[in-house]
XYZ file of C-alpha atoms in Angstrom:
730
model
C -5.615 105.838 19.364
C -4.980 108.430 22.042
C -1.683 108.836 23.875
C -3.405 107.460 26.976
C -3.876 104.069 25.362
C -0.139 103.542 24.795
C 1.303 104.938 28.028
C 2.926 102.085 29.976
C 2.410 101.828 33.718
C 4.085 99.895 36.502
C 1.625 97.070 37.170
C 3.290 96.425 40.531
C 1.756 99.689 41.800
C -1.812 98.714 40.862
C -4.306 97.716 43.578
C -6.049 94.595 42.321
C -8.182 94.042 45.445
C -11.484 95.119 43.804
C -11.167 92.050 41.553
C -11.032 89.748 44.562
C -14.445 91.034 45.649
C -15.844 90.238 42.207
C -14.185 86.813 41.982
C -16.424 85.382 44.701
C -16.463 81.585 44.537
C -13.818 81.292 41.819
C -12.586 77.763 41.151
C -8.896 78.511 41.638
C -6.358 77.023 39.270
C -3.303 76.510 41.448
C 0.322 76.819 40.349
C 1.997 73.700 41.719
C 5.808 73.715 41.619
C 8.253 70.827 41.601
C 11.930 70.794 40.758
C 13.162 68.597 37.914
C 16.889 67.776 37.651
C 18.566 68.543 34.335
C 21.980 67.693 32.930
C 25.057 69.379 34.298
C 23.600 69.749 37.768
C 21.026 72.268 36.557
C 17.407 72.420 37.746
C 14.128 73.179 36.000
C 11.210 74.480 38.064
C 8.094 72.835 36.587
C 4.813 74.635 37.311
C 1.643 72.614 36.776
C -1.646 74.502 36.450
C -4.348 72.457 38.173
C -7.756 73.375 39.546
C -8.173 70.050 41.289
C -11.082 68.986 39.084
C -11.208 66.367 36.341
C -10.954 67.128 32.624
C -14.637 68.060 32.404
C -13.861 71.248 34.358
C -10.935 72.886 32.548
C -8.413 75.151 34.218
C -9.513 78.778 34.002
C -7.717 81.994 34.910
C -9.608 84.154 37.383
C -8.243 86.930 39.610
C -7.220 84.659 42.502
C -5.574 82.242 40.060
C -3.594 85.050 38.440
C -2.457 86.502 41.760
C -1.252 83.073 42.896
C 0.550 82.569 39.575
C 2.164 85.996 39.995
C 3.348 85.162 43.499
C 4.808 81.856 42.312
C 6.658 83.649 39.511
C 8.094 86.076 42.080
C 9.367 83.157 44.167
C 10.917 81.541 41.096
C 12.555 84.812 40.069
C 14.159 85.009 43.508
C 15.335 81.404 43.241
C 16.760 82.078 39.782
C 18.644 85.049 41.207
C 20.187 82.783 43.823
C 21.205 80.268 41.150
C 18.894 77.554 42.499
C 17.019 77.067 39.221
C 18.096 77.493 35.625
C 14.779 77.467 33.816
C 11.026 77.601 34.459
C 8.412 75.583 32.589
C 4.623 75.737 32.824
C 2.257 72.938 31.826
C -1.269 71.856 32.721
C -3.152 69.039 34.337
C -3.915 66.071 32.026
C -5.415 67.133 28.683
C -5.715 70.809 29.711
C -3.337 73.759 29.785
C -6.035 76.387 30.385
C -9.335 77.325 28.786
C -8.735 81.035 29.195
C -10.024 83.749 31.464
C -12.798 82.887 33.896
C -15.676 84.914 32.423
C -18.331 83.612 34.813
C -18.188 86.769 36.916
C -17.842 89.346 34.139
C -21.470 90.407 34.561
C -20.634 91.413 38.139
C -17.801 93.779 37.201
C -19.202 97.116 38.419
C -17.279 99.641 36.310
C -14.890 100.218 33.444
C -12.135 100.836 35.976
C -12.531 97.402 37.543
C -12.761 95.869 34.072
C -9.442 97.486 33.243
C -7.944 95.884 36.342
C -8.702 92.444 34.873
C -6.668 93.325 31.777
C -3.842 94.735 33.860
C -3.756 91.744 36.197
C -3.333 89.382 33.247
C -0.413 91.425 31.949
C 1.069 91.725 35.446
C 0.974 87.986 36.138
C 1.669 86.410 32.759
C 4.236 89.045 31.805
C 6.518 87.742 34.561
C 7.268 84.724 32.384
C 9.561 86.960 30.342
C 11.393 88.539 33.313
C 12.418 85.515 35.382
C 16.106 85.905 34.690
C 16.221 82.366 33.267
C 14.634 80.868 30.128
C 10.907 80.219 30.402
C 8.993 77.448 28.648
C 5.357 76.438 28.294
C 4.607 72.819 27.487
C 1.192 72.935 25.763
C -0.067 69.526 26.852
C -3.752 70.038 26.058
C -6.544 72.524 25.462
C -5.154 76.074 25.239
C -7.746 78.743 24.554
C -7.637 82.513 24.946
C -5.713 83.382 28.084
C -4.494 79.799 28.180
C -2.651 80.320 24.908
C -1.486 83.737 26.113
C 0.247 82.009 29.045
C 2.319 80.245 26.398
C 2.879 83.344 24.280
C 4.359 85.240 27.233
C 7.059 82.590 27.661
C 10.336 82.413 25.765
C 9.801 78.934 24.266
C 6.913 76.533 23.636
C 6.392 72.842 22.922
C 3.101 71.223 21.969
C 1.609 67.763 22.323
C 0.809 66.260 18.916
C -2.620 65.169 20.159
C -3.817 68.595 21.347
C -7.218 69.094 19.677
C -7.855 72.786 20.271
C -5.539 75.789 20.407
C -7.093 79.174 19.710
C -7.620 82.811 20.539
C -11.446 82.865 20.307
C -11.930 86.218 22.045
C -13.447 88.231 19.184
C -16.184 85.592 18.891
C -17.203 86.493 22.450
C -16.901 90.267 22.106
C -13.365 90.513 23.514
C -9.808 90.793 22.219
C -6.703 88.786 23.144
C -5.951 91.193 25.985
C -3.172 89.526 27.953
C -0.490 90.061 25.342
C -1.857 88.027 22.455
C -2.646 90.961 20.154
C 1.002 92.036 20.259
C 2.978 88.870 20.923
C 1.375 86.631 18.302
C 1.893 88.803 15.180
C 5.467 89.458 16.291
C 6.005 85.713 16.680
C 4.333 84.216 13.581
C 3.860 87.125 11.178
C 0.957 89.400 10.356
C -1.027 87.166 8.001
C -0.839 84.130 10.265
C -1.813 86.220 13.289
C -4.824 87.713 11.507
C -5.979 84.204 10.711
C -5.711 83.065 14.342
C -7.043 86.217 16.034
C -9.726 87.398 13.606
C -10.520 84.933 10.838
C -10.750 81.645 12.754
C -13.056 82.890 15.545
C -15.507 84.196 12.957
C -15.513 80.828 11.185
C -17.527 79.112 13.910
C -14.586 79.343 16.308
C -12.206 77.262 14.226
C -9.317 75.955 16.319
C -5.777 74.752 15.657
C -4.315 71.315 16.257
C -0.891 70.746 17.706
C 0.469 70.254 14.195
C -1.116 73.540 13.088
C 0.523 75.361 15.990
C 3.911 73.951 15.051
C 3.517 74.852 11.384
C 2.477 78.423 12.178
C 5.388 78.849 14.579
C 3.329 79.177 17.765
C 5.175 76.107 19.067
C 8.897 75.530 18.588
C 8.721 71.726 18.838
C 6.050 69.025 18.863
C 6.218 65.678 20.654
C 3.962 62.644 20.880
C 1.571 62.235 23.791
C 3.070 59.205 25.500
C 6.391 60.875 26.293
C 5.410 64.497 25.785
C 6.496 65.803 29.167
C 9.750 63.841 29.240
C 10.697 64.959 25.721
C 9.726 68.565 26.425
C 11.935 68.617 29.538
C 14.801 67.020 27.591
C 14.413 69.619 24.836
C 14.277 72.477 27.365
C 17.438 71.063 28.943
C 19.133 71.359 25.552
C 17.977 74.941 25.085
C 19.230 75.915 28.553
C 22.558 74.131 27.980
C 22.981 75.814 24.606
C 23.078 72.572 22.631
C 19.677 73.222 21.027
C 19.037 76.290 18.906
C 15.598 77.588 17.995
C 14.748 79.206 14.669
C 11.516 81.035 13.924
C 11.165 81.446 10.162
C 7.655 82.936 10.401
C 8.724 85.835 12.626
C 8.254 89.110 10.732
C 11.263 90.807 9.207
C 11.820 94.403 8.114
C 10.160 94.020 4.729
C 7.044 92.470 6.234
C 6.770 95.281 8.755
C 7.308 98.010 6.158
C 5.332 96.602 3.233
C 2.949 93.785 4.156
C 1.761 94.659 7.658
C -0.615 97.554 7.077
C -1.762 96.128 3.740
C -2.727 92.823 5.362
C -4.656 94.612 8.096
C -6.446 96.687 5.446
C -7.462 93.574 3.530
C -8.726 91.983 6.735
C -10.759 95.098 7.529
C -12.463 95.010 4.135
C -13.172 91.311 4.595
C -14.817 92.010 7.943
C -16.901 94.852 6.568
C -18.248 92.691 3.768
C -18.837 89.641 5.963
C -20.184 91.011 9.258
C -20.695 94.739 8.739
C -19.337 97.263 11.208
C -21.555 96.831 14.278
C -19.472 94.194 16.094
C -16.826 96.096 18.068
C -14.323 93.428 19.068
C -12.999 92.340 15.637
C -12.184 95.936 14.747
C -10.597 96.593 18.149
C -8.429 93.531 17.537
C -7.452 94.841 14.101
C -6.427 98.187 15.586
C -4.235 96.452 18.166
C -2.658 94.136 15.594
C -1.901 97.078 13.324
C -0.266 98.963 16.195
C 1.822 95.882 17.071
C 4.042 96.586 14.063
C 6.087 99.094 16.071
C 6.598 100.209 19.646
C 7.412 98.412 22.841
C 5.694 95.527 24.566
C 4.827 97.782 27.499
C 3.094 100.245 25.180
C 1.214 97.401 23.507
C 0.059 95.994 26.830
C -1.227 99.433 27.837
C -3.225 99.593 24.581
C -4.688 96.169 25.318
C -5.661 97.344 28.813
C -7.719 100.216 27.415
C -9.319 98.166 24.630
C -10.277 95.360 26.996
C -11.701 97.837 29.516
C -13.874 99.378 26.796
C -15.199 95.989 25.703
C -15.765 94.652 29.231
C -17.837 97.728 30.121
C -19.800 97.780 26.854
C -23.063 96.068 25.894
C -21.695 93.584 23.388
C -19.635 91.430 25.757
C -22.463 90.565 28.192
C -24.749 89.910 25.212
C -22.118 87.644 23.674
C -21.593 85.731 26.915
C -25.374 85.416 27.271
C -25.510 83.995 23.735
C -22.594 81.667 24.388
C -24.275 80.292 27.507
C -27.505 79.713 25.590
C -25.721 77.730 22.902
C -23.464 75.807 25.280
C -25.905 75.149 28.123
C -29.583 75.807 27.381
C -29.371 74.168 23.955
C -28.093 70.998 25.647
C -31.080 70.902 28.025
C -34.119 71.794 25.879
C -37.060 73.220 27.797
C -40.117 70.947 27.830
C -38.374 67.844 26.459
C -39.987 64.526 27.553
C -38.010 61.727 29.144
C -35.483 60.308 26.644
C -36.432 56.766 27.612
C -39.794 57.274 25.867
C -38.101 57.631 22.480
C -38.707 54.873 19.961
C -35.672 53.135 18.418
C -34.975 54.075 14.815
C -33.753 51.270 12.590
C -34.769 52.708 9.226
C -35.658 56.163 7.879
C -38.034 57.017 5.058
C -37.869 60.335 3.194
C -40.829 61.445 1.080
C -39.463 63.491 -1.767
C -36.236 63.285 -3.732
C -35.556 66.952 -4.441
C -32.651 68.957 -3.068
C -34.033 69.430 0.456
C -35.168 65.806 0.733
C -31.801 64.580 -0.521
C -30.017 66.736 2.049
C -32.195 65.138 4.747
C -31.374 61.652 3.531
C -27.642 62.411 3.488
C -27.736 63.787 7.028
C -29.761 60.864 8.381
C -27.548 58.213 6.825
C -24.332 59.924 7.988
C -25.427 60.466 11.586
C -27.754 57.521 12.262
C -26.019 54.999 9.997
C -29.278 53.152 9.329
C -30.977 52.333 6.017
C -32.576 55.355 4.355
C -35.137 55.023 1.570
C -36.356 57.954 -0.529
C -39.401 58.136 -2.780
C -40.950 60.534 -5.279
C -43.541 60.683 -8.046
C -41.492 58.794 -10.638
C -38.343 56.717 -10.955
C -36.397 59.443 -12.767
C -36.719 61.808 -9.783
C -35.845 59.025 -7.370
C -32.748 58.104 -9.361
C -31.663 61.731 -9.496
C -32.028 62.032 -5.709
C -30.054 58.860 -5.017
C -27.338 59.979 -7.447
C -27.082 63.325 -5.639
C -26.683 61.607 -2.252
C -24.083 59.197 -3.608
C -22.238 62.136 -5.168
C -22.160 64.008 -1.868
C -20.806 60.916 -0.123
C -18.090 60.724 -2.773
C -17.244 64.377 -2.155
C -16.862 63.692 1.559
C -14.526 60.828 0.721
C -12.506 62.947 -1.720
C -12.043 65.599 0.983
C -10.819 62.996 3.447
C -13.810 63.501 5.746
C -14.722 59.810 5.572
C -12.815 56.680 4.565
C -13.508 54.686 1.424
C -14.938 51.859 3.544
C -17.354 54.210 5.288
C -18.329 55.782 1.964
C -19.185 52.351 0.579
C -21.234 51.493 3.672
C -23.178 54.771 3.487
C -23.904 54.370 -0.225
C -25.204 50.848 0.405
C -27.610 52.179 3.047
C -29.309 54.644 0.653
C -31.975 53.329 -1.713
C -34.788 54.785 -3.766
C -38.232 53.518 -4.650
C -41.593 54.455 -6.086
C -43.265 51.677 -4.142
C -44.602 52.957 -0.822
C -44.623 49.380 0.478
C -40.845 49.774 0.900
C -41.645 52.108 3.810
C -43.342 49.316 5.780
C -40.387 48.797 8.127
C -39.421 52.474 8.466
C -39.516 53.785 12.049
C -39.194 57.458 11.112
C -40.717 59.033 7.990
C -40.133 62.694 7.119
C -41.649 64.613 4.218
C -40.014 67.332 2.158
C -42.650 68.023 -0.489
C -44.202 71.217 -1.827
C -45.240 73.706 0.875
C -48.962 73.355 0.301
C -51.366 72.066 2.933
C -53.388 69.745 0.684
C -50.268 68.159 -0.804
C -48.790 67.379 2.597
C -52.107 66.056 3.936
C -52.482 63.667 1.012
C -48.860 62.501 1.175
C -49.187 61.532 4.832
C -52.621 59.975 4.426
C -51.202 57.767 1.670
C -47.992 56.764 3.452
C -49.877 55.908 6.667
C -51.475 52.978 4.824
C -48.050 51.384 4.410
C -46.115 52.089 7.616
C -46.123 50.311 10.971
C -48.413 51.462 13.818
C -45.418 52.729 15.815
C -43.673 54.686 13.044
C -43.242 58.416 13.657
C -44.245 60.912 10.978
C -42.369 64.216 10.716
C -43.063 67.261 8.568
C -40.485 69.857 7.572
C -43.092 72.574 7.039
C -41.790 76.067 7.718
C -45.107 77.854 8.188
C -48.127 75.564 7.815
C -50.089 74.203 10.760
C -48.678 70.801 11.681
C -52.007 69.865 13.267
C -53.828 70.617 10.009
C -51.228 68.663 8.026
C -52.219 65.644 10.104
C -55.974 66.187 9.676
C -56.376 63.121 7.441
C -54.280 60.805 9.599
C -55.848 57.939 11.514
C -53.194 58.449 14.209
C -52.270 62.158 14.429
C -50.562 61.538 17.772
C -47.498 60.227 15.904
C -47.030 63.418 13.851
C -44.471 66.050 14.840
C -43.015 69.132 13.181
C -39.298 68.819 12.438
C -38.270 72.080 10.798
C -34.715 72.253 9.449
C -32.982 75.387 8.220
C -31.068 75.676 4.993
C -28.369 74.570 4.318
C -29.366 71.453 6.241
C -25.828 70.224 6.930
C -24.683 73.578 8.287
C -27.494 75.252 10.233
C -27.558 73.841 13.778
C -31.228 74.418 14.700
C -34.297 72.215 14.393
C -37.660 73.576 15.516
C -39.570 70.600 16.931
C -43.255 71.446 16.696
C -45.528 69.949 19.334
C -49.185 69.773 18.258
C -52.103 69.248 20.675
C -52.286 65.640 19.455
C -48.559 64.794 19.518
C -47.842 62.210 22.215
C -44.789 62.170 24.473
C -43.211 59.157 22.760
C -43.305 60.954 19.409
C -41.950 64.190 20.869
C -39.207 62.349 22.734
C -38.221 60.473 19.581
C -37.935 63.750 17.680
C -35.714 65.284 20.371
C -33.455 62.240 20.577
C -33.086 62.097 16.786
C -32.240 65.812 16.647
C -29.448 65.208 19.154
C -28.147 62.235 17.164
C -28.114 64.456 14.075
C -25.895 66.817 16.119
C -28.509 69.527 15.961
C -29.913 71.746 18.693
C -33.671 71.381 19.055
C -36.143 73.864 20.510
C -39.718 72.725 21.171
C -42.363 75.150 19.914
C -46.138 75.257 19.887
C -47.910 74.749 16.598
C -48.392 78.385 15.581
C -47.748 80.156 12.249
C -44.040 80.489 11.527
C -43.129 78.818 14.823
C -40.281 81.036 16.118
C -37.679 81.953 13.506
C -40.001 82.562 10.570
C -42.468 84.500 12.717
C -39.734 86.877 13.890
C -38.315 87.153 10.369
C -41.785 87.678 8.906
C -42.219 90.643 11.200
C -38.914 92.172 10.175
C -39.270 91.418 6.463
C -42.911 92.478 6.430
C -42.021 95.869 7.897
C -39.157 96.215 5.409
C -41.390 95.453 2.419
C -44.196 97.655 3.783
C -41.770 100.579 3.933
C -40.770 99.908 0.305
C -44.404 99.477 -0.751
C -45.294 102.875 0.687
C -42.519 104.653 -1.171
C -39.356 104.288 0.902
C -36.261 103.520 -1.224
C -34.594 100.133 -0.781
C -31.379 101.874 0.305
C -33.098 103.708 3.160
C -34.580 100.479 4.493
C -31.194 98.771 4.426
C -29.537 101.661 6.222
C -32.274 101.827 8.825
C -31.639 98.263 10.011
C -27.836 98.361 9.851
C -27.611 98.882 13.614
C -28.934 95.341 14.134
C -25.647 93.986 12.772
C -27.464 91.137 11.019
C -25.559 88.741 8.757
C -27.384 90.093 5.701
C -29.809 92.836 4.711
C -33.560 92.125 4.495
C -33.423 91.979 0.719
C -30.399 89.661 0.651
C -32.317 87.392 3.031
C -35.385 87.450 0.796
C -33.292 86.429 -2.193
C -31.570 83.711 -0.141
C -34.817 82.038 0.961
C -36.397 82.693 -2.445
C -38.697 85.575 -3.268
C -41.655 83.249 -3.810
C -41.052 81.572 -0.461
C -40.711 84.976 1.191
C -43.980 86.176 -0.301
C -45.684 82.963 0.843
C -44.374 83.430 4.403
C -45.669 87.000 4.537
C -49.041 85.871 3.159
C -49.284 83.104 5.757
C -48.608 85.457 8.639
C -50.924 88.136 7.298
C -53.710 85.561 7.030
C -53.108 84.458 10.627
C -52.539 87.918 12.137
C -53.946 90.492 9.693
C -53.740 93.351 12.173
C -49.993 92.881 12.805
C -48.376 91.420 9.668
C -48.227 92.958 6.218
C -48.668 91.124 2.947
C -46.931 92.554 -0.103
C -48.259 92.473 -3.638
C -44.987 94.005 -4.751
C -43.049 91.056 -3.333
C -45.107 88.697 -5.503
C -44.301 90.871 -8.508
C -40.623 90.888 -7.568
C -40.772 87.084 -7.323
C -42.066 86.950 -10.890
C -39.311 89.361 -11.932
C -36.761 87.103 -10.267
C -34.539 89.430 -8.271
C -34.180 92.573 -6.175
C -30.410 92.989 -6.063
C -27.800 93.631 -8.709
C -24.668 91.496 -8.339
C -21.302 91.343 -10.055
C -19.766 88.229 -11.601
C -18.502 87.023 -8.201
C -21.950 87.336 -6.642
C -21.225 90.449 -4.590
C -24.137 92.862 -4.243
C -23.469 96.075 -6.164
C -26.847 97.777 -5.864
C -30.526 97.318 -6.611
C -31.856 95.938 -9.861
C -33.409 98.668 -12.000
C -36.333 96.472 -12.874
C -37.008 95.817 -9.201
C -36.872 99.538 -8.422
C -39.376 100.157 -11.208
C -41.722 97.451 -9.917
C -41.983 98.964 -6.423
C -42.237 102.564 -7.608
C -45.466 104.374 -6.897
C -45.613 104.579 -3.125
C -46.486 108.078 -1.934
C -45.897 107.965 1.830
C -42.225 107.182 2.438
C -40.910 107.028 5.976
C -37.515 107.883 7.416
C -34.802 105.468 8.512
C -35.482 106.405 12.139
C -39.181 105.626 11.734
C -38.416 102.259 10.119
C -36.043 101.285 12.916
C -38.578 102.262 15.580
C -41.356 100.331 13.804
C -39.213 97.200 13.531
C -37.926 97.356 17.108
C -41.350 97.977 18.618
C -43.020 95.485 16.297
C -40.567 92.766 17.302
C -40.948 93.545 21.003
C -44.731 93.328 20.675
C -44.708 90.095 18.665
C -42.172 88.330 20.883
C -44.121 89.318 24.007
C -47.249 87.818 22.425
C -45.340 84.639 21.549
C -44.208 84.256 25.145
C -47.662 85.024 26.529
C -49.051 82.327 24.209
C -46.305 79.890 25.306
C -45.024 79.370 21.767
C -41.783 78.724 23.640
C -41.225 78.847 27.362
C -38.858 81.796 27.780
C -37.174 84.686 25.944
C -33.976 82.615 26.045
C -35.635 80.138 23.663
C -36.512 82.926 21.227
C -32.915 84.108 21.290
C -31.528 80.596 20.895
C -33.683 80.106 17.810
C -32.528 83.374 16.237
C -28.870 82.644 16.986
C -28.914 79.109 15.600
C -31.681 79.280 13.002
C -31.116 82.723 11.500
C -27.456 83.288 12.327
C -28.153 86.469 14.269
C -25.002 87.783 15.925
C -23.824 86.856 19.388
C -23.141 90.493 20.254
C -26.858 91.199 19.824
C -27.779 88.441 22.268
C -30.238 86.999 19.778
C -32.923 89.687 19.901
C -34.549 90.176 23.324
C -31.519 91.705 25.119
C -31.226 94.184 22.249
C -34.907 95.124 22.480
C -34.483 95.725 26.207
C -31.373 97.885 25.713
C -32.894 100.141 23.057
C -36.055 100.679 25.108
C -38.453 98.882 22.753
C -39.647 96.507 25.488
C -40.405 99.406 27.828
C -42.202 101.353 25.091
C -44.365 98.401 24.075
C -45.302 96.608 27.286
C -43.825 98.700 30.064
C -41.227 96.153 31.142
C -38.242 94.140 29.957
C -37.669 90.598 28.797
C -34.747 90.261 31.226
C -34.344 91.428 34.815
C -31.707 92.674 35.206
C -31.126 93.658 31.608
C -28.277 92.054 29.686
C -26.079 95.114 29.300
C -22.656 96.489 30.073
C -21.667 98.518 33.096
C -20.707 101.403 30.834
C -24.296 101.962 29.730
C -25.773 101.089 33.111
C -23.409 103.473 34.856
C -25.187 106.486 33.389
C -28.163 105.747 35.595
C -26.256 106.284 38.827
C -23.124 108.104 39.928
C -22.747 106.057 43.119
C -19.672 103.801 42.928
C -20.289 100.157 43.734
C -16.703 99.501 44.813
C -14.392 102.086 46.287
């Protein structure tokens, strides 16, 4: 870090007015003050954060909110100086402390300088909690995320409600860092290892949050009280602290040995973990690590100045707007799927039938019985396979019970709902039947033609095909209008996306039923047209096909991996191929080449690699250590290798071309649906925005079709600023 990043400034001299222009129609969270009498004639000023809305609209901290909070703190400081109050406590409206900074206007921040003001304003306002001249408290009565938790961290003492469901610093998940003191205050409060878990590890584990009990155990909160009398007990406890009758110990606070020995080592371990798990493209986790490392020494003012610079860099960069775009897709668009029929058309589901008893089919059955809590019957070619499938499902239910995820009573009920049979007549009363058999058109056609003889006229048929034509799968059905594609991603219990495939014959009642069931399974569904690969596999087939084509023509595996590193994907192309199965990967490439021979490559070498069994060399713990010598020998012989730059350009332009074609053909309705599918179905990173914002930023969209997927582009002001030197705000 440069000297500039650690030079403290007097925030009172900063002009924050440019932020007011950006804040626009901010929903202001007001700081409402009332005096509470304490023992001994003392007084506590209780500040309640409240935006005047119900619990469905949490308190957030925008510029106007922070300036009001700052002004209230100034008034309370003056009152403390006059001896009118003896302590200050902050709490929130029912169930909510604060959900963090108001990021709704971040896309309108015109420059890095104005972005830096947002960081400085947070420090200016919240930092006053430590300079009131009397003890300060925060009573964490509900949701406390990001800046909401940093309100608490800036105070001297904290209590927490035992029922609080979510306390977290999720910033790195969104392309930010805890920039209002959290990167410095938290490790110096609860120790380096605990802080790394809260700031870095938890956000990257699907935004894992803490409960009230977790916060107490870690040392974020000093005391915990039950919900019914939380405020009364918190005030009574604060009274004791102010009177001196209550002492507070913080055993997790770092001592000399931790600072000298453990601190840098723990940060180094965390850095290696990040590199192996997410690569090095995502900026915010590494910025957070740098700040946490620097928090070992120095003053709070120096630390806050470092946070100002780091937050300004991230706010003005490309990754934050892409992350917010991704977050909005997952939180909003996914909840209102484009093209979904009226929910009232959906048929009730009282029983589910699963054709197949293998691993995928058994995972389906487990998910359906857990979420729908209706009878589930599975079938297969013989009783031995059926018994094995039922035993697997029962075993997984037992595992859930052993982990405390479900009670013994619920486990017994779920086991009783799962049965197996070889008699298709047992499907007669099933309302929803899904197949998970071999990915071969004739097999699926015959399976459905047979089961249709036994099911009711209103039962819905669903196929989990990943690449075959759903319409063709239903070619032998008497009633193809009740067939729908219902494509899960593996592992079924974890991956949140289902591609719901709408064929020309599928009727609205069937489509509506599929969408309603997906929601009941707690999955996000995107409706796609019945085209090869639908969305996720078509995009992946393009990427993997280009990767294998480069290898086939003589480019080393290592060069291909390096070429695509800038995507920041969760795994390399060859790790992905091994994950889905080399035979499956070869089949997907073949399917797309057959459908679009001028745009998709097939790969004979991939079939040979599938027979060989692997591409990568791994150590005993499963970590990739290089490329298998046999695999390298198999692909040898290509005579026209290409460079990493050429590979990257081919992949970027190829994806831009294919996605534009998909949108022109109305495979899905908008680029947002493509991105949602890649985020939820392939685990592509938030900071990439799925894929289309990235293709716009790198110029692939312009090169391929002379336009962009998004207008304006999803990008940071830092990159956009190079196009014009005219300041937006003076």
